[in-house]
Coordinates of C-alpha atoms in Angstrom, one line a residue:
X1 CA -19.6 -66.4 3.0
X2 CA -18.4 -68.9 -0.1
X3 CA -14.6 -69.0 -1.0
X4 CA -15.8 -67.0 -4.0
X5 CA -17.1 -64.5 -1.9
X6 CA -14.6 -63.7 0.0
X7 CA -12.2 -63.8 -2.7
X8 CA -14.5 -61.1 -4.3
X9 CA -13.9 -58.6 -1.3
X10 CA -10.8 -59.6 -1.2
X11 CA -10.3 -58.5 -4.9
X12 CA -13.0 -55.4 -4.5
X13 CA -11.0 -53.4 -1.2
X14 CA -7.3 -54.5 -1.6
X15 CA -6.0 -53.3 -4.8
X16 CA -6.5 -49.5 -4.2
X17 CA -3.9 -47.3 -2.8
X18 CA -4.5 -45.1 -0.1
X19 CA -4.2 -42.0 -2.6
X20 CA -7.1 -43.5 -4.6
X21 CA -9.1 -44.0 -1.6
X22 CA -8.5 -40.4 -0.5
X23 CA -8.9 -38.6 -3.1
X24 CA -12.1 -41.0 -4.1
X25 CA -13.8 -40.3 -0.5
X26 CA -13.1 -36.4 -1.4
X27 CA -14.7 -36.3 -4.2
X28 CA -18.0 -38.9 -3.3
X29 CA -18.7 -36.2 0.0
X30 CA -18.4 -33.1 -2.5
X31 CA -20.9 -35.1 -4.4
X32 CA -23.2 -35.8 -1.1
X33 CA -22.7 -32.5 -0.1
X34 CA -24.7 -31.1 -3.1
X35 CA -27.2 -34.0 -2.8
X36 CA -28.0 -33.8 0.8
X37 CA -27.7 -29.4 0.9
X38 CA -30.0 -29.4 -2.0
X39 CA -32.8 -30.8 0.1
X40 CA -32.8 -27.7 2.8
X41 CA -31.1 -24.9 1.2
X42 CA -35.0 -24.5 -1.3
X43 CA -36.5 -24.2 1.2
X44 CA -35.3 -20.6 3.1
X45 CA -35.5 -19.0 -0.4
X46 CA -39.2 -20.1 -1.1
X47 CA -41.7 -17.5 0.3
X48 CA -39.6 -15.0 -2.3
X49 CA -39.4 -17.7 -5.1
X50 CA -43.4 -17.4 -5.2
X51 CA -43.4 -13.8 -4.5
X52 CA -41.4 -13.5 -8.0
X53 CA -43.0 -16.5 -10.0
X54 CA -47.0 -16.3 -8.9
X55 CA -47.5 -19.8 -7.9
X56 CA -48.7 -20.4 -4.2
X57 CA -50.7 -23.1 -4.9
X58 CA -47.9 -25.0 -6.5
X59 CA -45.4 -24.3 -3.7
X60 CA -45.6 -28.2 -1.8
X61 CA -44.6 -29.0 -5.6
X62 CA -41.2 -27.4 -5.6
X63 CA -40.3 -29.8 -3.4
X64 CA -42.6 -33.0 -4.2
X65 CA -41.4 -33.0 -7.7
X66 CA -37.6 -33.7 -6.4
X67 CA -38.7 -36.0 -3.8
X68 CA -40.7 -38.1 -6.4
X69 CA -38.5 -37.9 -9.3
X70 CA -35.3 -38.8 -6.7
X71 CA -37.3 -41.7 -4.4
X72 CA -38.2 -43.5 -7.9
X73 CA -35.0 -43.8 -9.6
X74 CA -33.0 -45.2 -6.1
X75 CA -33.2 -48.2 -6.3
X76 CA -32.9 -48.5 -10.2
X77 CA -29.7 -46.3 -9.8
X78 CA -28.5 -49.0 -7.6
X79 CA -29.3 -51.7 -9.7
X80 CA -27.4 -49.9 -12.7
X81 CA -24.3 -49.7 -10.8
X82 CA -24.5 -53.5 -10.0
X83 CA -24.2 -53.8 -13.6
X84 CA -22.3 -51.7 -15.0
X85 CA -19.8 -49.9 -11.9
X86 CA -20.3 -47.2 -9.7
X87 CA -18.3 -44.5 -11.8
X88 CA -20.7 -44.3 -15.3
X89 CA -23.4 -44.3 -12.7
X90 CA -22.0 -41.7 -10.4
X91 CA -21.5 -38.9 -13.4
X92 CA -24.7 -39.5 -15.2
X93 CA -26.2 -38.8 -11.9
X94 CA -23.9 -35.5 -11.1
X95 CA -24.9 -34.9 -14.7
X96 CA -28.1 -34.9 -14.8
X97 CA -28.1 -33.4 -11.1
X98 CA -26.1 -30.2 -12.9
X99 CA -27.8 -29.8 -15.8
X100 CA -31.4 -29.9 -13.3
X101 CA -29.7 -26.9 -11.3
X102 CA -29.0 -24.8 -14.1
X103 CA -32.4 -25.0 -15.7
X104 CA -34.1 -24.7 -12.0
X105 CA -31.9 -21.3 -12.1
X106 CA -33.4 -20.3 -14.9
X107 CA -36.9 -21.2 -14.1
X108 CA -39.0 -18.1 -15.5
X109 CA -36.3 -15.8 -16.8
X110 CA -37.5 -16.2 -20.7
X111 CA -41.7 -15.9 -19.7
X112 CA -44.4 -18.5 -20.4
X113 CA -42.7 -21.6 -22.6
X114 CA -44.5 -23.7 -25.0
X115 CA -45.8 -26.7 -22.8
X116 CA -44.2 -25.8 -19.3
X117 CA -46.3 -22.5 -19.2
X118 CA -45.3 -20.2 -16.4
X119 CA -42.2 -19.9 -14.2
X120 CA -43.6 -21.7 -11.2
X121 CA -44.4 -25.2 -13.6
X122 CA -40.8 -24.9 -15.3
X123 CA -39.1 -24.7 -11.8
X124 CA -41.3 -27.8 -10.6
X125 CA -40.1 -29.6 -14.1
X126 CA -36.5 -28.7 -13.5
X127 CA -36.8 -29.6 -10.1
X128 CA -37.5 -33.1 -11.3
X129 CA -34.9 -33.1 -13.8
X130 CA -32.8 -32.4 -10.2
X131 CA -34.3 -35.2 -8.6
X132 CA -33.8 -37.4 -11.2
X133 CA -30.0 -37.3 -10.7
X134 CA -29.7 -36.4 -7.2
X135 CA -31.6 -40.4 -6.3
X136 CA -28.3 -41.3 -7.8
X137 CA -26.2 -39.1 -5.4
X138 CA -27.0 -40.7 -2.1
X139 CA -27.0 -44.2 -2.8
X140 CA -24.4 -44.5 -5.2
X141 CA -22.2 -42.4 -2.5
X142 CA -22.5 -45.6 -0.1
X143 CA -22.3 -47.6 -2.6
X144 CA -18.8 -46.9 -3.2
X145 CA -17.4 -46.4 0.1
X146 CA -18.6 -50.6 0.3
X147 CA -16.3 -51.0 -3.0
X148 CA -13.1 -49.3 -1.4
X149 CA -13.7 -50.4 2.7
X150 CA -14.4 -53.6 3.9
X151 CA -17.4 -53.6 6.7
X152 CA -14.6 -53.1 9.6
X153 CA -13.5 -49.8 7.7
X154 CA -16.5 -48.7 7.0
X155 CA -17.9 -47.5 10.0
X156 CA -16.1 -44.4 10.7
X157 CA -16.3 -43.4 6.8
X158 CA -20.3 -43.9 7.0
X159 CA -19.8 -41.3 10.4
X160 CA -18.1 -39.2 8.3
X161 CA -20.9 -38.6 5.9
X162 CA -23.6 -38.7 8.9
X163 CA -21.6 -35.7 9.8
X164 CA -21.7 -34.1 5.8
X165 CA -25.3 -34.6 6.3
X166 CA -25.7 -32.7 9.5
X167 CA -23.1 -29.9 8.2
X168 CA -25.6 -29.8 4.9
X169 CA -28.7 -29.7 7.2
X170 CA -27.2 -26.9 9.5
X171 CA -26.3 -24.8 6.7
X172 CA -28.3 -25.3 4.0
X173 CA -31.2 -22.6 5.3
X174 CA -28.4 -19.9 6.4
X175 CA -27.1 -20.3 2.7
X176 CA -31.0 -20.2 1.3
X177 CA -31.3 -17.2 3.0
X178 CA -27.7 -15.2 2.6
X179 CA -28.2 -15.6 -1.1
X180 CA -31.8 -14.7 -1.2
X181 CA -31.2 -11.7 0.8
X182 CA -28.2 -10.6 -0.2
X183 CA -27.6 -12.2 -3.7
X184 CA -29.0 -10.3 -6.4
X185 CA -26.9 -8.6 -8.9
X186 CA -26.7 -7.1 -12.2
X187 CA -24.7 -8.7 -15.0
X188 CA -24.4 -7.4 -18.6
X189 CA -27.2 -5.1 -17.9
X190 CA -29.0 -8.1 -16.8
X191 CA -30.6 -8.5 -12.8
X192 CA -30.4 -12.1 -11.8
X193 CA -32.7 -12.7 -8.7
X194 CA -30.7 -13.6 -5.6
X195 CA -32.9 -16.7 -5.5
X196 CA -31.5 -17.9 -8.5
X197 CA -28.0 -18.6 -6.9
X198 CA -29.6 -21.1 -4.8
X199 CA -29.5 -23.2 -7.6
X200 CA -26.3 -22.1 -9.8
X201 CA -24.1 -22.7 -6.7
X202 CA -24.3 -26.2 -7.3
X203 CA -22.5 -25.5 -11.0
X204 CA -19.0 -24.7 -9.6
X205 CA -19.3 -27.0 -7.2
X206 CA -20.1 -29.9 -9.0
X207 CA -17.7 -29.8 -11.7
X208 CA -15.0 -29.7 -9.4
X209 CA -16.8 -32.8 -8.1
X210 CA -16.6 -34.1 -11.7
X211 CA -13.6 -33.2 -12.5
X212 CA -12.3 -35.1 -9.6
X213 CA -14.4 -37.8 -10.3
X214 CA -13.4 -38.0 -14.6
X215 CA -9.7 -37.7 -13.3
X216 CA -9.1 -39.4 -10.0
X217 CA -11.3 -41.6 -9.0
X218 CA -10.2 -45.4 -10.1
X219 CA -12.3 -47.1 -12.2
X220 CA -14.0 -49.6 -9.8
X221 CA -15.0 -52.0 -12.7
X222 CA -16.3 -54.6 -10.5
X223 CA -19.5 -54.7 -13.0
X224 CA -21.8 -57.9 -12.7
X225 CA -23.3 -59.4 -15.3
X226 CA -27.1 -59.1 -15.7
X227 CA -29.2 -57.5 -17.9
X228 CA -31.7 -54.6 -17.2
X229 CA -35.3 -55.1 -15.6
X230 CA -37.0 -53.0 -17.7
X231 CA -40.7 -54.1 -17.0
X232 CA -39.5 -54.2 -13.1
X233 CA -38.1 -50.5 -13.8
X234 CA -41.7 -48.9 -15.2
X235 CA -43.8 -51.3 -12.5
X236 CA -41.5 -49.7 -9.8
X237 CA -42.3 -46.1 -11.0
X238 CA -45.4 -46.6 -11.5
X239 CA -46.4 -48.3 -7.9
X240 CA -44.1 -45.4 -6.3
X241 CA -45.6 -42.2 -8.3
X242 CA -49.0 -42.8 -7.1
X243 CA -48.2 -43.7 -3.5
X244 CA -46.2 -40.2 -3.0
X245 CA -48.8 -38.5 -4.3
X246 CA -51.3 -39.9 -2.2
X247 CA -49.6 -39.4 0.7
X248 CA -49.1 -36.0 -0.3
X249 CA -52.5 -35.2 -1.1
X250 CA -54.2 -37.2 1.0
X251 CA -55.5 -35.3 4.0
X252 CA -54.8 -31.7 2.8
X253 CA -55.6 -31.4 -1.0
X254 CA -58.1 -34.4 -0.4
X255 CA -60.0 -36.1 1.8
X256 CA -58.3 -39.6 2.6
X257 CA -61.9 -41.2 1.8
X258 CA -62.2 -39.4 -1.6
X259 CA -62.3 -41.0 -5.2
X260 CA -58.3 -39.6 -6.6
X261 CA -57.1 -40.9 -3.0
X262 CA -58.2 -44.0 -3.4
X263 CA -57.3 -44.7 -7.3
X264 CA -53.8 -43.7 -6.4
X265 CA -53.6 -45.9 -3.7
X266 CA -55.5 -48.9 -5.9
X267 CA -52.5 -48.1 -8.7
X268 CA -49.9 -48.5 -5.7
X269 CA -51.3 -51.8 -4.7
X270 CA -52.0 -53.3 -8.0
X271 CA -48.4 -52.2 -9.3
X272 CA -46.7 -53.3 -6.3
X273 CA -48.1 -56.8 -6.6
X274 CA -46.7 -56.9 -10.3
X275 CA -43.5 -55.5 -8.9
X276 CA -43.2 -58.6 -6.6
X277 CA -44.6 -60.9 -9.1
X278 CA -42.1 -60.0 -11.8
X279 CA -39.6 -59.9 -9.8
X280 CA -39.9 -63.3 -8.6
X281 CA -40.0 -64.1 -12.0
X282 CA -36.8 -62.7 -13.9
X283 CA -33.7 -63.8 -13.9
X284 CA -32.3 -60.6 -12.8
X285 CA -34.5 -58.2 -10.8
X286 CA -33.9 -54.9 -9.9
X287 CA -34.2 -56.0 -6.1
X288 CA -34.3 -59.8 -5.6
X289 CA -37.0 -61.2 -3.0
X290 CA -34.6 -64.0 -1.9
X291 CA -32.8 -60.5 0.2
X292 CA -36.0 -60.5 2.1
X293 CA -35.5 -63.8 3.5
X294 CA -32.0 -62.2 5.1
X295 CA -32.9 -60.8 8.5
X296 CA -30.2 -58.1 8.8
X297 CA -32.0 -56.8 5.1
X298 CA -35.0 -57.2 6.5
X299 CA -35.1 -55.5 10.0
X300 CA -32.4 -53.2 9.1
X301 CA -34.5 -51.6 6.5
X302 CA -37.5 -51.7 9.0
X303 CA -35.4 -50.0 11.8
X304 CA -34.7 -47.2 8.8
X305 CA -38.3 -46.8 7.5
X306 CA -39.5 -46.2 10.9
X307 CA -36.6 -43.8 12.3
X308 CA -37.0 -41.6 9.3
X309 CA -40.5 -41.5 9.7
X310 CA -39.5 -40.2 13.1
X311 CA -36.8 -38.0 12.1
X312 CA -39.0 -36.5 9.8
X313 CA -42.2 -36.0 12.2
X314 CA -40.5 -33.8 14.2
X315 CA -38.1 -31.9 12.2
X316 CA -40.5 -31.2 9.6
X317 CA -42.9 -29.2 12.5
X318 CA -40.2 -27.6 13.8
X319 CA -40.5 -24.2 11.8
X320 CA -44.4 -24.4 12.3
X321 CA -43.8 -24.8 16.1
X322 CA -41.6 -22.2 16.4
X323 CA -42.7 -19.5 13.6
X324 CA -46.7 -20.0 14.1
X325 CA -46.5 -21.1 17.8
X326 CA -43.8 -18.9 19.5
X327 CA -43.6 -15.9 17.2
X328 CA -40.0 -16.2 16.0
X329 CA -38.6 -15.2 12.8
X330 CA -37.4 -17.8 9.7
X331 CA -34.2 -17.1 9.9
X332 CA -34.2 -17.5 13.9
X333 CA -36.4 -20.6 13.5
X334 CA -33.6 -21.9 11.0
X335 CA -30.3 -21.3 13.6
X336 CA -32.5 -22.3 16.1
X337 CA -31.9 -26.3 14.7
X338 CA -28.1 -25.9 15.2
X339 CA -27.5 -27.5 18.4
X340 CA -29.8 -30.6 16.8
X341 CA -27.3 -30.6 14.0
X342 CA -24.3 -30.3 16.1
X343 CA -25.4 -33.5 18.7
X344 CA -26.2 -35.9 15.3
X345 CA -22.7 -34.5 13.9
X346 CA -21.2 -35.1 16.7
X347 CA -22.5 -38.8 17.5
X348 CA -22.5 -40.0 14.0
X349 CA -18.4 -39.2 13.4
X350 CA -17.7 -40.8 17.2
X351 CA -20.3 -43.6 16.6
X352 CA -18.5 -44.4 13.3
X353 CA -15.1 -44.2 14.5
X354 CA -16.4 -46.7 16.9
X355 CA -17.5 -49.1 15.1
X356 CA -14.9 -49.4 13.3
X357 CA -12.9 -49.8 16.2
X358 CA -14.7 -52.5 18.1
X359 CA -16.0 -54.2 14.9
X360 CA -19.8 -53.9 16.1
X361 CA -22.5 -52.1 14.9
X362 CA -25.8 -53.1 17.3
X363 CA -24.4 -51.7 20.2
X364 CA -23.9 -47.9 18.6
X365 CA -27.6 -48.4 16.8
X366 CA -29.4 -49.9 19.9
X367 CA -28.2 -46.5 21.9
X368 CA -29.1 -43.8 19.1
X369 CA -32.2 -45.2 19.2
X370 CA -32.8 -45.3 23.1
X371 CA -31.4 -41.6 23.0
X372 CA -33.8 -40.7 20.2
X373 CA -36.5 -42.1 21.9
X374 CA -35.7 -40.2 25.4
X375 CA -35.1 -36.9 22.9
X376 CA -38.9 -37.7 21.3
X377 CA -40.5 -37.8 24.6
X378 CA -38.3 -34.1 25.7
X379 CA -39.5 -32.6 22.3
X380 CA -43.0 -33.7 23.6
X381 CA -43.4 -31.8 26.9
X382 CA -42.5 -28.3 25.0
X383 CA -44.5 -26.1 25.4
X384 CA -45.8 -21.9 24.2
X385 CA -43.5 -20.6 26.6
X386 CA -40.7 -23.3 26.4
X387 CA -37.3 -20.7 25.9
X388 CA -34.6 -21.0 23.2
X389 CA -32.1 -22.8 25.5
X390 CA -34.5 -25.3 26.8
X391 CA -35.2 -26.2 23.2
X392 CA -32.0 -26.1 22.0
X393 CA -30.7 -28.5 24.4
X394 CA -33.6 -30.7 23.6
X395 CA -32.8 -30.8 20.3
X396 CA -29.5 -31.6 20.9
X397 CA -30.2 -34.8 22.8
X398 CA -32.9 -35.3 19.7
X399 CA -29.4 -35.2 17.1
X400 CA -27.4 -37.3 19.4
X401 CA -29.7 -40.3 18.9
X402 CA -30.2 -39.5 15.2
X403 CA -26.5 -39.2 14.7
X404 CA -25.6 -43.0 14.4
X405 CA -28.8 -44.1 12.8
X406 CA -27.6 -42.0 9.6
X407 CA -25.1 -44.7 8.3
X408 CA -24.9 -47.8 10.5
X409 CA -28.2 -49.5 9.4
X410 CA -26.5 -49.5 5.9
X411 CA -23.1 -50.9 7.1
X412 CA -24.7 -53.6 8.4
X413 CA -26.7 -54.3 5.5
X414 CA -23.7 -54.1 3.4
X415 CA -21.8 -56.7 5.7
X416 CA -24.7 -59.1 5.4
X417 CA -24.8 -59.7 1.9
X418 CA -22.1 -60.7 -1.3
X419 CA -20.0 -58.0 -2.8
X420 CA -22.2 -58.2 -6.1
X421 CA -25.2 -57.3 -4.1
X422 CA -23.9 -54.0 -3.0
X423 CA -25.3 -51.5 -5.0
X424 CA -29.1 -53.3 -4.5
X425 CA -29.0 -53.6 -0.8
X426 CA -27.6 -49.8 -0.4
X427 CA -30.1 -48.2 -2.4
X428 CA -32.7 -50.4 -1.0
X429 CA -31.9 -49.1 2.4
X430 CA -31.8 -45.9 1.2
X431 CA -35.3 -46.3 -0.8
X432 CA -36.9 -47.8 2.4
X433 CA -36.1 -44.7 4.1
X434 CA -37.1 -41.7 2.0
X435 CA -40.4 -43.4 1.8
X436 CA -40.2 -43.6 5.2
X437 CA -39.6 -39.8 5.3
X438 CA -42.7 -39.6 3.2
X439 CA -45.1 -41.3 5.2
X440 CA -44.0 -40.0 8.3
X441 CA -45.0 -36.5 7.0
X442 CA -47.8 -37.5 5.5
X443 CA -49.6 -39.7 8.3
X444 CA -48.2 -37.0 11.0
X445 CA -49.1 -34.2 9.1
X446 CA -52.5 -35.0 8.2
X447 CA -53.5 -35.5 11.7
X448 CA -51.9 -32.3 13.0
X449 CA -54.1 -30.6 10.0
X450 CA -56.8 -31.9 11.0
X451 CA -57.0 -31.9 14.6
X452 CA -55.6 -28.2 14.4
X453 CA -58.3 -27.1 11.6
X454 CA -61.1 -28.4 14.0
X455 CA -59.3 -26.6 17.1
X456 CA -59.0 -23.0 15.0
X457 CA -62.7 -23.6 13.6
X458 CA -64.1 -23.8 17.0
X459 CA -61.7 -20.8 18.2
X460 CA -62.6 -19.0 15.7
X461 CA -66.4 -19.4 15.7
X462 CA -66.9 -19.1 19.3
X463 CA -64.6 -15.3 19.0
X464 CA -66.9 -14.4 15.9
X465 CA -64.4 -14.2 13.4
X466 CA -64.1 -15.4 10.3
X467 CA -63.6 -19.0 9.9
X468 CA -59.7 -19.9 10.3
X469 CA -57.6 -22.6 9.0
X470 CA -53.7 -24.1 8.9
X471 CA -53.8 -22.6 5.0
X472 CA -54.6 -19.5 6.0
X473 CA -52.0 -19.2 8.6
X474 CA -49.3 -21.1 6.0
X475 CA -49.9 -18.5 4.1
X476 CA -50.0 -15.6 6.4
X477 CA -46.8 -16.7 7.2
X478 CA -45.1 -16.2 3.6
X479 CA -45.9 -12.7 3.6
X480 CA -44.7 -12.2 6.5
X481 CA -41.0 -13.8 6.0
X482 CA -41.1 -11.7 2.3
X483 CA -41.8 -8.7 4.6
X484 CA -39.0 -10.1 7.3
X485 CA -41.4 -9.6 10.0
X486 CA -43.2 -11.7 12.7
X487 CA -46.8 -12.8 11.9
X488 CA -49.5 -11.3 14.0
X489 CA -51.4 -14.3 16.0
X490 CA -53.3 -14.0 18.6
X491 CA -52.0 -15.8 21.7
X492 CA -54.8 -18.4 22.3
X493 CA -54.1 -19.4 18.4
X494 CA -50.4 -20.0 19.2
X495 CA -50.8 -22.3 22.3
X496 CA -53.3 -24.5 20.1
X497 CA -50.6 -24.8 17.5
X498 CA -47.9 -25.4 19.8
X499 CA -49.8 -28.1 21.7
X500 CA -51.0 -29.5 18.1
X501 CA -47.2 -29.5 17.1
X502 CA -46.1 -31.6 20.5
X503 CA -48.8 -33.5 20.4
X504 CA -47.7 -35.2 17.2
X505 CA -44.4 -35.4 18.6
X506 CA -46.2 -37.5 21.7
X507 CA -47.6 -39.7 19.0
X508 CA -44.0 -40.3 16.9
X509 CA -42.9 -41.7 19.8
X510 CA -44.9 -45.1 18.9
X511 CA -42.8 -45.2 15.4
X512 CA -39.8 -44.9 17.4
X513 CA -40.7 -48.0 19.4
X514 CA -41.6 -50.1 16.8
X515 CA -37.7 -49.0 15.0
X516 CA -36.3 -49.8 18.7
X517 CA -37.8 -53.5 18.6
X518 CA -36.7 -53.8 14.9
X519 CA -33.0 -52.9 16.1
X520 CA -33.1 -55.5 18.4
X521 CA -34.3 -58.1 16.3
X522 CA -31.4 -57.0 13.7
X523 CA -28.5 -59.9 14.4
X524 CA -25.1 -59.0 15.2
X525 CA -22.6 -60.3 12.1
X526 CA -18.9 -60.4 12.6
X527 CA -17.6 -57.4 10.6
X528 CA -15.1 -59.0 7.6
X529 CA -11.8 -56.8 7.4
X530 CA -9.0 -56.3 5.1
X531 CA -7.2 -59.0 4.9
X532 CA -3.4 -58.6 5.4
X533 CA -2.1 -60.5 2.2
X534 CA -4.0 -61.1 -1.5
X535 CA -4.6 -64.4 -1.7
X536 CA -1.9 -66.0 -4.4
X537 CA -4.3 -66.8 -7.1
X538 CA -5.8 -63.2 -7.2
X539 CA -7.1 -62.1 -10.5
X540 CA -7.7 -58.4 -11.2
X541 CA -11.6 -57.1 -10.1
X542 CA -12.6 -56.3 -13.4
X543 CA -12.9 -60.4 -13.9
X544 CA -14.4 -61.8 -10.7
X545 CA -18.1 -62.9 -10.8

């Protein structure tokens, strides 16, 4: 690092007390709380969600629309708090993150609406609206724990909100459910739908957060100058629309080989090229190439893309595996990814702590990654008749490798560039792996569709019964959670989705290989620390370059 540089982390980590660091940290994990529950508590409460707003056919949407809307704005979130500080940044996003929930609350309470139409379209609208705030959330989260820690510090903080996550993850469907179930009540005459709570708990909630955040938090002014990349903004949005939807269409909506598949994925190409071409060109892009040509950037963000495409392979199959293969109920099928939770808990807050310790990262990452790919190859020798303890100590193992991938890819990150970069290189790690999450689902999805569609046809043609599909059984499924009863498959049908379901496991294990060579290619930096004493010609943050 340059004198200046180090002067500027110097300047950026030593003039906060510990009170303002506390209370700071309190407040940011309140705010990731809401961020990170929002993604799985939806989901329990869905199956009644459509019962009451008539829209099967737009349920993937509820949750695509967030996804979209949230992946998009990442990395120009992180660019915006580069410029301007993390704290404007963090309550337009809780803003807009609020003001999402409460309209997603009141999806379909007033009828049809000019424009948005029925209840199902305004909850996918609002869900955006969510999204839209929530991108800023995560990355701005990370963001400032890099403004108040140096790197050494930083470890056991980023284990700390590996640990939220798993906590959010663990709790998030039992919530979903409780308030489903049990949440409806009568106000002023008035029935409110327990669903609705879902949303509306994130109003008390995050104004605390707010509050904190308006009151507490200090002001972090370490703004850079620059100027917005407007034209690198729209070409971002517009390469990284198209390429979600693709990969969410492609496959199960459409065939791969069909004419809207490959026009999205034209647009993606075309506007990606002009991404890179204007960014090359401005004199302040919204992610600079020259990071690229950083290693620790590089195959940091590799090693994320590929784990979360991982991650997501399995976890995402979970329910099928267990309600459509084994027979067991939602709510059964949710506690059932406890002890998964409890191992990447566990590992992230000890891995953190760790790190922090010994001042090394590779170490930590190069073992969660070994551990996740032993755990991979467990979850693929399940089985129809594997029993709830040998699953759940699979998936425990499965969570201990997770665990210190959460964070520690963007501590490293963080310790490999200038203060002035932080905001970029933290939301571009944390872009690079929701797409990963994405694609993972995507690619691994559409081959479990379709080898499972051809396995049912055939099953189904050579019983003589109508033809079967995945859809079909999806949406047998539904009814059956609104009815809180177990779905009526014949056994045959359930050992071809169980094997279907491992099998893509089997095959996730190559994506874990190729983030276990990217780890090791990642180069170990010395972790930079607090220094002891200012330097004497200190100046205050808000002033340094």
């Amino acid at each position: 690092m340059s004198v200046n540089e180090d002067r500027s982390l110097i300047l950026s980590t030593a003039h906060f007390t510990d009170a303002e660091r506390k209370i700071t940290i309190i407040g940011v994990m309140i705010v990731f709380l809401l961020s990170a529950l929002d993604q799985t508590i939806v989901a329990t409460a869905m199956p009644v969600i459509i019962s009451q707003l008539h829209g099967l056919e737009l349920y993937a949407w509820v949750t695509t629309a967030y996804l979209l809307s949230s992946t998009v704005m990442v990395p120009i979130w992180g660019k915006l708090g580069d410029l301007y500080g993390r704290k404007p940044v963090l309550l337009a996003g809780i803003g807009l993150f609020l003001f999402g929930s409460w309209l997603a609350g009141l999806a379909g309470e007033f009828g049809d609406l000019p424009l948005l139409g029925g209840g199902m379209v305004q909850l996918i609208v609002f869900r955006a609206i969510q999204g839209l705030g929530g991108g800023a959330l995560f990355t701005t989260a990370f963001a400032i724990i890099a403004d108040l820690f140096p790197p050494r510090e930083r470890g056991k903080f980023a284990g700390l909100f590996g640990a939220v996550f798993g906590v959010s993850s663990a709790i998030g469907p039992l919530l979903g459910g409780y308030f489903t179930d049990h949440g409806t009540v009568t106000l002023a005459g008035h029935e409110i739908a327990g669903w609705r709570w879902v949303f509306y708990l994130n109003l008390p909630v995050g104004l605390v957060a707010l509050f904190m955040v308006i009151a507490k938090m200090p002001k972090l002014s370490h703004a850079s100058k620059g100027s917005i990349d407007y034209l690198g903004a729209v070409l971002i949005v517009a390469a990284c629309v198209p390429l979600l939807l693709a990969l969410t269409f492609g496959g199960q909506k459409f065939a791969w080989s069909s004419t809207p598949i490959l026009a999205l994925l034209a647009m993606f190409l075309i506007c990606t090229v002009l991404f890179v071409w204007v960014e090359r060109k401005v004199s302040d892009p919204i992610i600079h190439m020259e990071l690229f040509a950083n290693p620790v950037f590089t195959w940091a963000n590799t090693a994320g893309f590929f784990s979360s495409m991982s991650f997501l392979s399995v976890v995402a199959f979970l329910p099928l595996f267990m309600q459509l293969g084994q027979g067991v109920k939602a709510t059964t099928s949710g506690l059932s990814t406890l002890p998964l939770m409890i191992g990447l808990i566990l590992a992230a807050t000890i891995a953190g702590r760790m790190v922090t310790r010994t001042g090394r990262y590779k170490p930590f990452m190069l073992a969660g990654m070994t551990v996740l790919l032993i755990g991979t190859f467990l979850m693929s020798q399940m089985s129809y008749g594997t029993s709830r303890f040998d699953l759940g100590w699979r998936m425990a193992v499965l969570g201990i490798g997770l665990g210190p991938l959460q964070s520690l890819y963007g501590v490293a990150i963080q310790n490999a560039v200038p203060v002035n970069r932080i905001g970029v290189v933290t939301s571009a790690n944390q872009f690079f792996r929701q797409i990963g999450s994405t694609v993972g689902v995507a690619i691994f999805g559409t081959l479990l569709t379709n080898s499972l569609n051809a396995k049912l046809l055939a099953w189904s043609q050579a019983a003589g019964l109508p033809a079967l599909d995945l859809s079909k059984l999806r949406s047998l499924s539904v009814k059956a959670q609104l009815s809180a009863s177990v779905i009526d498959i014949p056994q045959p049908i359930r050992i071809l989705i169980s094997d279907s379901v491992t099998h893509v496991f089997l095959l996730s294990m190559i994506v874990v290989v190729i983030a276990l060579f990217a780890t090791l290619m990642i180069p170990e930096l010395p972790m930079r620390e607090r220094p002891k004493v200012p330097p004497k010609d200190a100046v205050p943050a808000e002033t340094h370059l």
